[in-house]
């Protein structure tokens, strides 16, 4: 009986340590300023992109930790995607890559974090509508889906 209780306690401790280490491995995933983007092919510039596709992006910006985290979900496009980025550009304008994100996988999902200079994160926070999320795939290498960031 005592051995079973010790095993249960050890297993619980191991699960807790694993959960804490996973949280530490992805700093800022659930903290920071939250921005979103509705992704469509019609918004792609020059376009159109994949008009059958759609998606969403949630971007978390943490200037204190110098971390940008994201969750991207897409459907209706050829997957896996080949690239995803935050670009510097107003609506209707194609701009340069500002932050490289992981591309959605064969299930249409991408999630991750990357380190970005504090000043660059603050630029996005101050003017989110001047930045957009772009997802590229083999059918639309210049961009399949796009959406401006919003608060």
PDB file of C-alpha atoms in Angstrom:
ATOM      1  CA  UNK A   1       0.000   0.000   0.000  1.00  0.00           C
ATOM      2  CA  UNK A   2       2.793   2.414   0.926  1.00  0.00           C
ATOM      3  CA  UNK A   3       4.708   1.544  -2.234  1.00  0.00           C
ATOM      4  CA  UNK A   4       1.668   2.367  -4.385  1.00  0.00           C
ATOM      5  CA  UNK A   5       1.268   5.732  -2.645  1.00  0.00           C
ATOM      6  CA  UNK A   6       4.959   6.540  -3.190  1.00  0.00           C
ATOM      7  CA  UNK A   7       4.684   5.590  -6.873  1.00  0.00           C
ATOM      8  CA  UNK A   8       1.630   7.829  -7.241  1.00  0.00           C
ATOM      9  CA  UNK A   9       3.433  10.727  -5.556  1.00  0.00           C
ATOM     10  CA  UNK A  10       6.510  10.256  -7.749  1.00  0.00           C
ATOM     11  CA  UNK A  11       4.368  10.099 -10.889  1.00  0.00           C
ATOM     12  CA  UNK A  12       2.515  13.266  -9.848  1.00  0.00           C
ATOM     13  CA  UNK A  13       5.809  15.049  -9.204  1.00  0.00           C
ATOM     14  CA  UNK A  14       7.155  13.952 -12.586  1.00  0.00           C
ATOM     15  CA  UNK A  15       4.039  15.250 -14.358  1.00  0.00           C
ATOM     16  CA  UNK A  16       4.305  18.570 -12.523  1.00  0.00           C
ATOM     17  CA  UNK A  17       7.985  18.928 -13.454  1.00  0.00           C
ATOM     18  CA  UNK A  18       7.184  18.119 -17.093  1.00  0.00           C
ATOM     19  CA  UNK A  19       4.374  20.689 -17.189  1.00  0.00           C
ATOM     20  CA  UNK A  20       6.575  23.380 -15.653  1.00  0.00           C
ATOM     21  CA  UNK A  21       9.435  22.645 -18.044  1.00  0.00           C
ATOM     22  CA  UNK A  22       7.103  22.864 -21.048  1.00  0.00           C
ATOM     23  CA  UNK A  23       5.785  26.212 -19.837  1.00  0.00           C
ATOM     24  CA  UNK A  24       9.355  27.468 -19.440  1.00  0.00           C
ATOM     25  CA  UNK A  25      10.324  26.189 -22.886  1.00  0.00           C
ATOM     26  CA  UNK A  26       7.751  28.452 -24.555  1.00  0.00           C
ATOM     27  CA  UNK A  27       8.114  31.752 -22.699  1.00  0.00           C
ATOM     28  CA  UNK A  28       5.404  34.309 -23.284  1.00  0.00           C
ATOM     29  CA  UNK A  29       2.995  31.950 -25.070  1.00  0.00           C
ATOM     30  CA  UNK A  30       0.105  32.986 -22.855  1.00  0.00           C
ATOM     31  CA  UNK A  31       1.315  36.422 -21.772  1.00  0.00           C
ATOM     32  CA  UNK A  32       1.815  39.739 -23.458  1.00  0.00           C
ATOM     33  CA  UNK A  33      -0.235  41.976 -25.743  1.00  0.00           C
ATOM     34  CA  UNK A  34      -2.737  39.963 -27.796  1.00  0.00           C
ATOM     35  CA  UNK A  35      -3.345  40.844 -31.447  1.00  0.00           C
ATOM     36  CA  UNK A  36      -5.373  38.927 -34.023  1.00  0.00           C
ATOM     37  CA  UNK A  37      -5.654  38.668 -37.796  1.00  0.00           C
ATOM     38  CA  UNK A  38      -8.417  37.203 -39.954  1.00  0.00           C
ATOM     39  CA  UNK A  39      -6.667  35.561 -42.906  1.00  0.00           C
ATOM     40  CA  UNK A  40      -8.203  35.550 -46.403  1.00  0.00           C
ATOM     41  CA  UNK A  41      -6.984  35.094 -49.944  1.00  0.00           C
ATOM     42  CA  UNK A  42      -8.785  38.255 -51.059  1.00  0.00           C
ATOM     43  CA  UNK A  43      -6.583  40.378 -48.772  1.00  0.00           C
ATOM     44  CA  UNK A  44      -3.377  39.112 -50.409  1.00  0.00           C
ATOM     45  CA  UNK A  45      -1.312  41.782 -52.225  1.00  0.00           C
ATOM     46  CA  UNK A  46      -0.502  41.421 -55.013  1.00  0.00           C
ATOM     47  CA  UNK A  47      -3.389  39.055 -55.284  1.00  0.00           C
ATOM     48  CA  UNK A  48      -5.586  37.456 -55.142  1.00  0.00           C
ATOM     49  CA  UNK A  49      -4.280  34.678 -52.969  1.00  0.00           C
ATOM     50  CA  UNK A  50      -6.183  31.439 -52.426  1.00  0.00           C
ATOM     51  CA  UNK A  51      -9.811  32.617 -52.361  1.00  0.00           C
ATOM     52  CA  UNK A  52     -10.951  29.173 -51.131  1.00  0.00           C
ATOM     53  CA  UNK A  53      -8.863  29.513 -47.993  1.00  0.00           C
ATOM     54  CA  UNK A  54      -9.325  31.238 -44.680  1.00  0.00           C
ATOM     55  CA  UNK A  55      -7.736  31.291 -41.283  1.00  0.00           C
ATOM     56  CA  UNK A  56      -6.865  33.165 -38.160  1.00  0.00           C
ATOM     57  CA  UNK A  57      -3.761  34.186 -36.303  1.00  0.00           C
ATOM     58  CA  UNK A  58      -3.334  35.093 -32.654  1.00  0.00           C
ATOM     59  CA  UNK A  59      -0.098  36.927 -31.947  1.00  0.00           C
ATOM     60  CA  UNK A  60       1.194  37.584 -28.423  1.00  0.00           C
ATOM     61  CA  UNK A  61       3.828  40.286 -28.042  1.00  0.00           C
ATOM     62  CA  UNK A  62       5.909  40.412 -24.873  1.00  0.00           C
ATOM     63  CA  UNK A  63       8.448  43.263 -25.090  1.00  0.00           C
ATOM     64  CA  UNK A  64       9.714  42.631 -21.553  1.00  0.00           C
ATOM     65  CA  UNK A  65      10.835  39.130 -22.488  1.00  0.00           C
ATOM     66  CA  UNK A  66      11.572  40.087 -26.115  1.00  0.00           C
ATOM     67  CA  UNK A  67       9.292  37.267 -27.268  1.00  0.00           C
ATOM     68  CA  UNK A  68       6.669  37.005 -30.003  1.00  0.00           C
ATOM     69  CA  UNK A  69       4.396  33.951 -29.869  1.00  0.00           C
ATOM     70  CA  UNK A  70       1.741  32.826 -32.311  1.00  0.00           C
ATOM     71  CA  UNK A  71      -1.033  30.387 -33.045  1.00  0.00           C
ATOM     72  CA  UNK A  72      -2.117  30.164 -36.686  1.00  0.00           C
ATOM     73  CA  UNK A  73      -4.986  28.041 -37.999  1.00  0.00           C
ATOM     74  CA  UNK A  74      -5.805  27.791 -41.719  1.00  0.00           C
ATOM     75  CA  UNK A  75      -8.215  25.774 -43.885  1.00  0.00           C
ATOM     76  CA  UNK A  76      -9.027  25.490 -47.572  1.00  0.00           C
ATOM     77  CA  UNK A  77      -5.445  25.864 -48.856  1.00  0.00           C
ATOM     78  CA  UNK A  78      -2.831  23.349 -49.977  1.00  0.00           C
ATOM     79  CA  UNK A  79      -0.978  22.134 -46.900  1.00  0.00           C
ATOM     80  CA  UNK A  80       1.509  22.039 -45.410  1.00  0.00           C
ATOM     81  CA  UNK A  81       2.196  25.723 -45.885  1.00  0.00           C
ATOM     82  CA  UNK A  82       5.728  26.669 -46.888  1.00  0.00           C
ATOM     83  CA  UNK A  83       6.166  29.833 -44.809  1.00  0.00           C
ATOM     84  CA  UNK A  84       4.441  32.323 -42.518  1.00  0.00           C
ATOM     85  CA  UNK A  85       5.531  35.805 -41.465  1.00  0.00           C
ATOM     86  CA  UNK A  86       4.552  39.082 -39.915  1.00  0.00           C
ATOM     87  CA  UNK A  87       5.189  41.721 -42.589  1.00  0.00           C
ATOM     88  CA  UNK A  88       5.550  45.479 -42.233  1.00  0.00           C
ATOM     89  CA  UNK A  89       2.812  46.959 -44.439  1.00  0.00           C
ATOM     90  CA  UNK A  90      -0.521  48.754 -44.419  1.00  0.00           C
ATOM     91  CA  UNK A  91      -3.640  47.139 -45.883  1.00  0.00           C
ATOM     92  CA  UNK A  92      -3.294  46.924 -49.652  1.00  0.00           C
ATOM     93  CA  UNK A  93       0.507  47.238 -49.547  1.00  0.00           C
ATOM     94  CA  UNK A  94       3.040  44.403 -49.847  1.00  0.00           C
ATOM     95  CA  UNK A  95       5.796  44.918 -47.306  1.00  0.00           C
ATOM     96  CA  UNK A  96       9.014  43.265 -46.139  1.00  0.00           C
ATOM     97  CA  UNK A  97       9.184  40.375 -43.690  1.00  0.00           C
ATOM     98  CA  UNK A  98       9.384  41.685 -40.121  1.00  0.00           C
ATOM     99  CA  UNK A  99       9.123  38.456 -38.051  1.00  0.00           C
ATOM    100  CA  UNK A 100       9.451  34.880 -39.326  1.00  0.00           C
ATOM    101  CA  UNK A 101       6.818  32.491 -37.933  1.00  0.00           C
ATOM    102  CA  UNK A 102       6.488  28.731 -38.314  1.00  0.00           C
ATOM    103  CA  UNK A 103       4.332  27.631 -41.243  1.00  0.00           C
ATOM    104  CA  UNK A 104       1.069  25.752 -40.686  1.00  0.00           C
ATOM    105  CA  UNK A 105       1.552  21.993 -40.859  1.00  0.00           C
ATOM    106  CA  UNK A 106      -0.475  19.362 -42.751  1.00  0.00           C
ATOM    107  CA  UNK A 107      -3.305  19.918 -40.248  1.00  0.00           C
ATOM    108  CA  UNK A 108      -3.295  23.665 -40.914  1.00  0.00           C
ATOM    109  CA  UNK A 109      -1.863  24.605 -37.530  1.00  0.00           C
ATOM    110  CA  UNK A 110       1.249  26.449 -36.414  1.00  0.00           C
ATOM    111  CA  UNK A 111       2.299  27.468 -32.938  1.00  0.00           C
ATOM    112  CA  UNK A 112       5.525  28.775 -31.523  1.00  0.00           C
ATOM    113  CA  UNK A 113       7.597  31.602 -30.132  1.00  0.00           C
ATOM    114  CA  UNK A 114      10.674  33.474 -31.271  1.00  0.00           C
ATOM    115  CA  UNK A 115      12.901  36.125 -29.810  1.00  0.00           C
ATOM    116  CA  UNK A 116      12.490  39.612 -31.314  1.00  0.00           C
ATOM    117  CA  UNK A 117      14.153  42.885 -30.323  1.00  0.00           C
ATOM    118  CA  UNK A 118      12.121  44.909 -27.824  1.00  0.00           C
ATOM    119  CA  UNK A 119      12.042  47.993 -30.082  1.00  0.00           C
ATOM    120  CA  UNK A 120      10.561  45.968 -32.950  1.00  0.00           C
ATOM    121  CA  UNK A 121       7.877  44.477 -30.694  1.00  0.00           C
ATOM    122  CA  UNK A 122       6.982  47.958 -29.454  1.00  0.00           C
ATOM    123  CA  UNK A 123       6.610  49.145 -33.075  1.00  0.00           C
ATOM    124  CA  UNK A 124       3.998  46.450 -33.699  1.00  0.00           C
ATOM    125  CA  UNK A 125       2.190  47.220 -30.422  1.00  0.00           C
ATOM    126  CA  UNK A 126       2.025  50.956 -31.225  1.00  0.00           C
ATOM    127  CA  UNK A 127       0.709  50.479 -34.773  1.00  0.00           C
ATOM    128  CA  UNK A 128      -0.651  46.946 -35.237  1.00  0.00           C
ATOM    129  CA  UNK A 129      -2.687  47.905 -38.315  1.00  0.00           C
ATOM    130  CA  UNK A 130       0.590  48.656 -40.119  1.00  0.00           C
ATOM    131  CA  UNK A 131       1.569  44.957 -39.912  1.00  0.00           C
ATOM    132  CA  UNK A 132       0.040  41.820 -41.355  1.00  0.00           C
ATOM    133  CA  UNK A 133       0.314  38.041 -41.124  1.00  0.00           C
ATOM    134  CA  UNK A 134       0.980  36.206 -44.380  1.00  0.00           C
ATOM    135  CA  UNK A 135       0.854  32.445 -45.049  1.00  0.00           C
ATOM    136  CA  UNK A 136       2.545  31.030 -48.173  1.00  0.00           C
ATOM    137  CA  UNK A 137       2.146  27.621 -49.813  1.00  0.00           C
ATOM    138  CA  UNK A 138       3.275  25.754 -52.920  1.00  0.00           C
ATOM    139  CA  UNK A 139       0.281  26.955 -54.972  1.00  0.00           C
ATOM    140  CA  UNK A 140       0.708  30.584 -53.892  1.00  0.00           C
ATOM    141  CA  UNK A 141       4.415  31.118 -53.137  1.00  0.00           C
ATOM    142  CA  UNK A 142       3.960  34.904 -52.926  1.00  0.00           C
ATOM    143  CA  UNK A 143       1.153  34.434 -50.401  1.00  0.00           C
ATOM    144  CA  UNK A 144      -2.012  32.350 -50.069  1.00  0.00           C
ATOM    145  CA  UNK A 145      -3.618  34.143 -47.109  1.00  0.00           C
ATOM    146  CA  UNK A 146      -3.174  37.525 -45.475  1.00  0.00           C
ATOM    147  CA  UNK A 147      -4.695  39.501 -42.628  1.00  0.00           C
ATOM    148  CA  UNK A 148      -3.892  42.830 -40.964  1.00  0.00           C
ATOM    149  CA  UNK A 149      -3.167  42.722 -37.249  1.00  0.00           C
ATOM    150  CA  UNK A 150      -5.828  44.216 -34.987  1.00  0.00           C
ATOM    151  CA  UNK A 151      -6.176  44.755 -31.254  1.00  0.00           C
TER     152      UNK A 151
END
